[in-house]
Coordinates of C-alpha atoms in Angstrom, one line a residue:
M1 CA 14.7 24.7 -24.8
A2 CA 11.9 24.4 -22.3
R3 CA 10.7 27.5 -20.5
L4 CA 11.0 26.7 -16.8
V5 CA 10.0 28.8 -13.7
F6 CA 10.4 27.9 -10.1
Y7 CA 7.4 27.2 -7.8
H8 CA 9.5 27.9 -4.7
H9 CA 11.8 30.8 -4.8
P10 CA 15.3 29.4 -5.4
Q11 CA 16.9 31.3 -2.5
A12 CA 13.9 31.1 -0.1
E13 CA 11.9 27.9 -0.3
N14 CA 9.2 29.2 2.1
F15 CA 8.2 31.7 -0.7
S16 CA 5.9 30.1 -3.3
L17 CA 4.6 31.3 -6.6
K18 CA 1.4 33.5 -6.4
Y19 CA 1.2 35.5 -9.6
S20 CA 2.8 35.7 -13.0
S21 CA 2.7 38.2 -15.8
A22 CA 4.4 39.5 -18.9
S23 CA 4.0 43.0 -17.6
V24 CA 6.4 44.6 -15.1
A25 CA 3.7 47.2 -14.2
E26 CA 1.1 44.5 -13.5
I27 CA 3.5 42.4 -11.4
L28 CA 4.5 45.5 -9.3
S29 CA 0.8 46.3 -8.9
Q30 CA 0.2 42.8 -7.6
R31 CA 3.1 43.2 -5.2
E32 CA 1.7 46.4 -3.8
Q33 CA -1.7 44.8 -3.2
S34 CA -0.2 41.8 -1.4
G35 CA -0.4 41.7 2.4
E36 CA 2.4 39.2 2.7
S37 CA 6.2 39.3 2.4
T38 CA 7.1 39.1 -1.3
K39 CA 9.9 38.4 -3.7
L40 CA 10.1 38.9 -7.5
I41 CA 11.9 37.0 -10.2
G42 CA 12.1 38.1 -13.8
Y43 CA 12.7 35.2 -16.2
P44 CA 14.7 36.4 -19.2
F45 CA 12.9 34.4 -21.9
E46 CA 12.6 35.8 -25.4
A47 CA 9.3 37.1 -24.1
P48 CA 10.1 37.8 -20.4
V49 CA 7.9 36.4 -17.6
Y50 CA 7.7 38.0 -14.2
V51 CA 6.7 36.0 -11.1
L52 CA 5.6 37.2 -7.7
Y53 CA 6.4 34.9 -4.7
E54 CA 4.8 35.2 -1.3
G55 CA 5.8 33.6 2.0
D56 CA 7.1 34.0 5.5
S57 CA 10.3 36.0 6.0
E58 CA 11.8 33.3 8.3
I59 CA 11.9 29.5 8.4
E60 CA 12.3 27.9 11.8
S61 CA 14.9 25.3 12.5
A62 CA 14.1 21.7 13.3
Q63 CA 15.9 22.4 16.6
D64 CA 12.9 24.6 17.5
I65 CA 10.5 21.7 17.5
D66 CA 9.3 21.4 21.1
F67 CA 5.9 19.8 21.1
D68 CA 5.8 19.0 24.9
Q69 CA 2.8 17.2 26.3
E70 CA 1.2 20.3 27.8
W71 CA 1.5 22.4 24.6
L72 CA 0.2 19.6 22.5
S73 CA -2.7 18.8 24.9
D74 CA -3.8 22.5 24.7
R75 CA -3.8 22.4 20.9
I76 CA -5.8 19.2 20.5
R77 CA -8.2 19.2 23.5
D78 CA -11.2 20.2 21.3
L79 CA -10.6 17.4 18.8
P80 CA -12.6 14.1 19.0
R81 CA -10.7 11.3 20.6
A82 CA -9.7 9.8 17.2
G83 CA -8.1 13.1 16.1
Q84 CA -6.2 13.5 19.4
V85 CA -4.7 10.0 19.2
V86 CA -3.6 10.4 15.6
A87 CA -2.2 13.9 16.4
F88 CA -0.1 12.5 19.2
R89 CA 1.3 9.7 17.0
L90 CA 2.0 12.1 14.1
V91 CA 4.0 14.4 16.4
E92 CA 6.0 11.4 17.8
L93 CA 6.7 10.4 14.2
L94 CA 7.9 13.9 13.3
E95 CA 10.2 14.1 16.3
A96 CA 11.6 10.7 15.5
A97 CA 12.2 11.8 11.9
V98 CA 14.0 14.9 13.0
D99 CA 16.1 12.9 15.4
V100 CA 17.2 10.5 12.7
R101 CA 17.5 12.5 9.6
D102 CA 19.9 15.4 8.7
E103 CA 18.7 18.5 10.4
D104 CA 18.8 20.5 7.1
E105 CA 16.0 18.2 5.8
F106 CA 13.6 19.4 8.4
R107 CA 13.0 23.0 8.3
L108 CA 9.6 24.2 9.7
Y109 CA 7.7 25.7 6.8
K110 CA 4.3 26.2 8.5
E111 CA 2.3 26.0 11.8
F112 CA 1.1 22.7 13.2
E113 CA -2.6 22.5 12.3
P114 CA -4.1 19.5 14.3
Q115 CA -7.7 20.3 13.3
K116 CA -6.8 19.2 9.8
I117 CA -6.1 15.7 11.1
Q118 CA -9.7 15.2 12.1
Q119 CA -10.7 16.4 8.6
A120 CA -8.5 13.7 7.1
L121 CA -10.0 11.0 9.2
D122 CA -13.5 12.1 8.2
H123 CA -12.7 11.4 4.5
V124 CA -11.5 7.8 4.9
S125 CA -13.8 4.9 3.8
W126 CA -13.4 2.9 7.0
G127 CA -14.1 -0.8 6.6
A128 CA -13.5 -0.8 2.9
P129 CA -10.9 -3.2 1.4
L130 CA -7.5 -2.7 3.2
P131 CA -5.6 -1.1 0.3
T132 CA -8.4 1.5 0.0
V133 CA -8.5 2.3 3.7
A134 CA -4.7 2.4 4.0
G135 CA -4.3 4.5 0.8
E136 CA -7.0 7.0 1.9
V137 CA -5.4 7.4 5.3
M138 CA -2.1 8.2 3.6
A139 CA -3.7 10.4 0.9
N140 CA -5.9 12.5 3.2
L141 CA -3.2 13.1 5.8
I142 CA -0.9 14.3 3.0
L143 CA -3.6 16.5 1.5
R144 CA -4.4 18.2 4.8
H145 CA -0.7 18.8 5.5
S146 CA -1.1 19.3 9.2
L147 CA 2.6 19.0 10.2
P148 CA 5.3 21.7 9.7
N149 CA 7.2 19.2 7.6
A150 CA 7.6 15.4 6.8
N151 CA 3.9 15.0 5.9
H152 CA 4.7 12.3 3.3
R153 CA 7.1 10.3 5.5
T154 CA 4.7 10.4 8.5
S155 CA 1.7 9.5 6.3
I156 CA 3.5 6.5 4.9
A157 CA 4.0 5.4 8.6
M158 CA 0.3 5.8 9.2
L159 CA -0.4 3.6 6.1
Q160 CA 1.8 1.0 7.7
F161 CA 0.0 1.2 11.1
C162 CA -3.3 0.9 9.2
I163 CA -2.2 -2.4 7.7
E164 CA -0.8 -3.5 11.1
S165 CA -4.1 -2.8 12.8
V166 CA -5.5 -5.6 10.6
D167 CA -2.5 -7.9 10.9
P168 CA 0.0 -7.0 13.6
D169 CA 2.6 -9.5 12.1
F170 CA 2.8 -7.5 8.9
E171 CA 6.3 -6.6 7.9
M172 CA 6.6 -3.4 6.0
P173 CA 9.0 -3.3 3.0
R174 CA 11.9 -0.9 3.6
T175 CA 11.0 2.6 2.7
H176 CA 14.0 4.4 4.2
V177 CA 15.2 7.4 2.3
D178 CA 18.8 6.2 2.3
D179 CA 17.9 2.7 1.0
D180 CA 18.1 1.7 -2.7
T181 CA 14.5 0.5 -2.5
W182 CA 13.4 4.1 -1.8
R183 CA 15.0 5.3 -5.1
E184 CA 13.7 2.3 -6.9
W185 CA 10.0 2.4 -6.2
V186 CA 9.0 4.5 -3.2
D187 CA 10.4 7.8 -4.3
P188 CA 8.5 7.8 -7.7
Y189 CA 5.2 7.5 -5.8
I190 CA 6.1 10.4 -3.5
V191 CA 7.3 12.6 -6.4
D192 CA 4.0 12.0 -8.3
S193 CA 2.1 12.7 -5.1
K194 CA 3.8 16.0 -4.7
R195 CA 3.1 16.9 -8.4
L196 CA -0.6 16.1 -7.9
I197 CA -1.1 18.1 -4.7
T198 CA 0.9 21.1 -6.1
V199 CA -1.3 21.2 -9.3
R200 CA -4.4 20.7 -7.1
R201 CA -3.7 24.0 -5.2
N202 CA -2.4 25.9 -8.2
N203 CA -4.3 25.0 -11.3
L204 CA -5.3 28.7 -12.1
R205 CA -1.8 30.0 -11.4
F206 CA -0.3 27.2 -13.6
K207 CA -2.9 28.0 -16.3
Q208 CA -1.7 31.6 -16.2
L209 CA 1.9 30.4 -16.7
E210 CA 0.8 28.1 -19.5
E211 CA -0.8 31.1 -21.3
L212 CA 2.7 32.8 -21.0
D213 CA 4.2 29.8 -22.8
V214 CA 5.9 28.4 -19.8
D215 CA 6.5 24.6 -20.2
L216 CA 7.8 23.5 -16.8
V217 CA 7.3 24.4 -13.1
E218 CA 10.0 23.2 -10.8
R219 CA 9.2 22.8 -7.1
K220 CA 11.8 22.2 -4.3
D221 CA 13.8 18.9 -4.4
G222 CA 14.0 19.3 -8.2
I223 CA 10.6 18.0 -8.9
Q224 CA 9.4 19.2 -12.3
I225 CA 5.8 19.6 -13.4
R226 CA 5.2 19.6 -17.1
L227 CA 2.1 21.7 -17.5
A228 CA 0.8 20.1 -20.7
E229 CA 0.3 16.8 -18.8
F230 CA -2.3 18.3 -16.5
E231 CA -5.8 19.6 -17.0
L232 CA -5.7 23.2 -15.7
D233 CA -8.7 24.9 -17.3
M234 CA -11.3 24.4 -14.5
H235 CA -12.7 26.2 -11.6
W236 CA -10.4 26.0 -8.6
R237 CA -13.1 24.2 -6.5
E238 CA -13.4 21.6 -9.3
A239 CA -9.6 21.2 -9.3
L240 CA -9.5 20.6 -5.6
S241 CA -12.0 17.8 -6.0
E242 CA -10.6 16.3 -9.2
Y243 CA -7.0 16.2 -8.0
A244 CA -8.0 15.0 -4.6
E245 CA -9.6 12.0 -6.2
Q246 CA -6.6 11.3 -8.4
H247 CA -4.3 11.6 -5.3
E248 CA -6.4 9.1 -3.4
S249 CA -6.3 6.7 -6.3
H250 CA -2.5 7.2 -6.5
C251 CA -2.0 6.4 -2.8
T252 CA -4.3 3.4 -3.0
D253 CA -2.1 2.1 -5.7
F254 CA 0.9 2.7 -3.4
A255 CA -0.9 0.7 -0.6
Q256 CA -1.4 -2.2 -3.0
A257 CA 2.2 -2.1 -4.2
V258 CA 3.3 -2.2 -0.5
L259 CA 1.3 -5.4 0.1
E260 CA 2.5 -7.0 -3.1
R261 CA 6.2 -6.2 -2.3
A262 CA 5.7 -7.6 1.1
E263 CA 4.3 -10.8 -0.6
R264 CA 1.1 -10.4 1.3
D265 CA -1.4 -10.8 -1.5
D266 CA -3.7 -12.4 1.1
L267 CA -4.3 -8.9 2.5
L268 CA -5.3 -7.4 -0.8
D269 CA -8.9 -8.4 -0.4
R270 CA -9.1 -8.2 3.4
Q271 CA -11.5 -5.7 5.0
G272 CA -9.7 -2.7 6.3
P273 CA -10.1 -1.5 9.9
T274 CA -12.9 0.6 11.2
K275 CA -11.9 4.0 12.6
Q276 CA -12.2 2.6 16.1
E277 CA -10.0 -0.4 15.3
F278 CA -7.4 1.9 13.8
I279 CA -7.4 4.2 16.8
T280 CA -7.3 1.3 19.3
Y281 CA -4.2 0.0 17.5
L282 CA -2.5 3.4 17.6
E283 CA -3.2 3.7 21.3
A284 CA -2.4 0.2 22.5
G285 CA -0.3 -1.5 19.8
L286 CA 2.5 1.1 19.5
V287 CA 3.3 1.8 23.2
E288 CA 6.9 0.4 23.0
R289 CA 7.6 1.2 19.4
D290 CA 10.8 3.1 18.6
F291 CA 9.6 5.3 15.7
R292 CA 13.2 6.2 14.8
E293 CA 13.6 2.8 13.2
M294 CA 11.1 3.8 10.6
F295 CA 13.2 6.6 9.2

């Protein structure tokens, strides 16, 4: 039977795995040294494994989202114009998602970090083939994880807007969570994306688990990561780079699949937008859009 540990604490999803050991004394020592709120789990394998989880003691409710214009303007005033525009649209998308989906799906796990949006835009190959640009927009927004939740859903929307900035008549295939097409082809892309970004941030922690003969790590939503399928033995900086590249490639594949499912092979070789063309579309092309229809 596979030896499985949880990445997020089963009773507190805002607590994530930070350290593991076969020694009770060592795990307690690590807990004493931690400056964060902590929880412990002992996994009763034949050779027990002890895991330390760190996180915030409280998770805010989606009802607490109140990104009014003044508050948002104060947070993004130091960003370049492109970052400001994308931040506004991402917040609108998040609010639309919260409005449409079950409130329990949208707990606020972290602070809003708008400066990471500009970092994401700086890592896009603007003007490259459209699947590359759209995929990199999606990939880098996911990697920077600027929103308190719904980063994958809002990043897929940004991929769609990127394609529309080249062809406003583009019709996106349905990617609604409650639609059969989601389970058929969208969800597997999202699941693999979450696996890659989780390994990217935790290769050394997962290597430690592997050395304790753990086979599987399960993150929230029941997503399992089989450790033997990933290269973990590398410096953490190397892992950040290696898995970022794999994640970009994965999202570019998703962008290509979107175009193919939309039967728009004519766009596969089209040049993607420049940054200014993308920002102009976000400002002027979405003024009357009801983002709730996207969720």
